[in-house]
């Protein structure tokens, strides 16, 4: 049995990725210009665009506060930490943020576009799928990075 999503693009086609989105990610990855980048799907343009960036001095709390409580987003966060051997390291986390209270259409759109978007961003170390704030607590990053 097959089914189609009525209206709009075919669900499997996914979204395009704005050049600005890729360039902003590269600034985070290579130049450390941003601590985090939050991306959203622009349904009119049918592509993933930058919604917000956080400067290098911004904290993880600033990042989590910037995620909307009731809508989906993609995000990347550059996590700096010190290893048990006292080495300074950095790991890039990709977040698929999909709060349980989001609209079903939004959840479906973000879920079907995630893999294609994620592949555009080279150098991601870890991926976190989160549906509520407890799944994006700093402890989660600490556990994954060590």
CSV table of N, CA, C and O in Angstrom, one decimal, residues 14-21 39-50 74 110 113 116-117:
chain,number,residue,atom,x,y,z
A,14,UNK,N,12.3,16.0,0.2
A,14,UNK,CA,13.1,16.8,1.2
A,14,UNK,C,13.3,18.2,0.7
A,14,UNK,O,12.7,18.6,-0.2
A,15,UNK,N,14.0,18.9,1.5
A,15,UNK,CA,14.2,20.4,1.3
A,15,UNK,C,15.6,20.6,0.6
A,15,UNK,O,16.5,19.9,0.8
A,16,UNK,N,15.6,21.8,0.0
A,16,UNK,CA,16.9,22.2,-0.5
A,16,UNK,C,17.7,22.8,0.7
A,16,UNK,O,17.1,23.0,1.8
A,17,UNK,N,18.9,23.2,0.5
A,17,UNK,CA,19.7,23.8,1.6
A,17,UNK,C,20.2,25.1,1.1
A,17,UNK,O,21.0,25.1,0.1
A,18,UNK,N,19.9,26.2,1.7
A,18,UNK,CA,20.4,27.5,1.3
A,18,UNK,C,21.9,27.6,1.4
A,18,UNK,O,22.5,27.0,2.3
A,19,UNK,N,22.5,28.2,0.4
A,19,UNK,CA,24.0,28.3,0.4
A,19,UNK,C,24.5,29.0,1.7
A,19,UNK,O,25.5,28.7,2.3
A,20,UNK,N,23.7,30.0,2.1
A,20,UNK,CA,24.0,30.7,3.4
A,20,UNK,C,24.0,29.7,4.6
A,20,UNK,O,24.9,29.9,5.5
A,21,UNK,N,23.2,28.7,4.6
A,21,UNK,CA,23.2,27.7,5.7
A,21,UNK,C,24.5,27.0,5.7
A,21,UNK,O,25.1,26.8,6.8
A,39,UNK,N,18.8,26.3,12.6
A,39,UNK,CA,18.2,26.3,11.2
A,39,UNK,C,16.8,26.0,11.3
A,39,UNK,O,16.3,25.2,12.1
A,40,UNK,N,16.0,26.6,10.3
A,40,UNK,CA,14.6,26.3,10.2
A,40,UNK,C,14.3,26.0,8.8
A,40,UNK,O,15.0,26.5,7.9
A,41,UNK,N,13.2,25.3,8.6
A,41,UNK,CA,12.7,25.1,7.2
A,41,UNK,C,11.8,26.3,6.8
A,41,UNK,O,10.8,26.6,7.5
A,42,UNK,N,12.2,26.9,5.7
A,42,UNK,CA,11.3,27.9,5.1
A,42,UNK,C,10.4,27.3,4.1
A,42,UNK,O,10.9,26.9,3.0
A,43,UNK,N,9.2,27.1,4.4
A,43,UNK,CA,8.3,26.3,3.6
A,43,UNK,C,8.0,27.1,2.3
A,43,UNK,O,7.8,26.4,1.2
A,44,UNK,N,8.0,28.4,2.3
A,44,UNK,CA,7.8,29.1,1.0
A,44,UNK,C,8.9,28.9,0.0
A,44,UNK,O,8.7,28.8,-1.2
A,45,UNK,N,10.2,28.9,0.6
A,45,UNK,CA,11.3,28.7,-0.3
A,45,UNK,C,11.7,27.3,-0.5
A,45,UNK,O,12.5,26.9,-1.3
A,46,UNK,N,11.1,26.4,0.3
A,46,UNK,CA,11.3,25.0,0.3
A,46,UNK,C,12.8,24.7,0.5
A,46,UNK,O,13.4,23.8,-0.2
A,47,UNK,N,13.4,25.4,1.5
A,47,UNK,CA,14.8,25.1,1.8
A,47,UNK,C,15.1,25.4,3.3
A,47,UNK,O,14.3,26.0,4.0
A,48,UNK,N,16.2,24.9,3.8
A,48,UNK,CA,16.6,25.0,5.1
A,48,UNK,C,17.5,26.3,5.2
A,48,UNK,O,18.4,26.5,4.4
A,49,UNK,N,17.1,27.2,6.1
A,49,UNK,CA,17.7,28.5,6.2
A,49,UNK,C,18.2,28.8,7.7
A,49,UNK,O,17.8,28.1,8.6
A,50,UNK,N,19.2,29.7,7.8
A,50,UNK,CA,19.7,30.0,9.2
A,50,UNK,C,18.6,30.9,9.9
A,50,UNK,O,18.2,31.9,9.3
A,74,UNK,N,16.5,22.4,13.3
A,74,UNK,CA,17.8,21.7,13.3
A,74,UNK,C,18.8,22.6,13.9
A,74,UNK,O,18.6,23.9,13.9
A,110,UNK,N,10.3,18.0,9.1
A,110,UNK,CA,11.7,18.0,9.6
A,110,UNK,C,12.2,16.6,9.6
A,110,UNK,O,13.4,16.3,9.3
A,113,UNK,N,13.2,15.6,6.0
A,113,UNK,CA,14.3,16.4,5.4
A,113,UNK,C,15.6,16.2,6.1
A,113,UNK,O,16.7,16.6,5.6
A,116,UNK,N,18.9,14.4,4.5
A,116,UNK,CA,19.5,15.1,3.3
A,116,UNK,C,20.3,16.3,3.9
A,116,UNK,O,21.4,16.6,3.4
A,117,UNK,N,19.6,17.1,4.8
A,117,UNK,CA,20.3,18.3,5.3
A,117,UNK,C,21.6,17.9,6.1
A,117,UNK,O,22.6,18.5,5.9
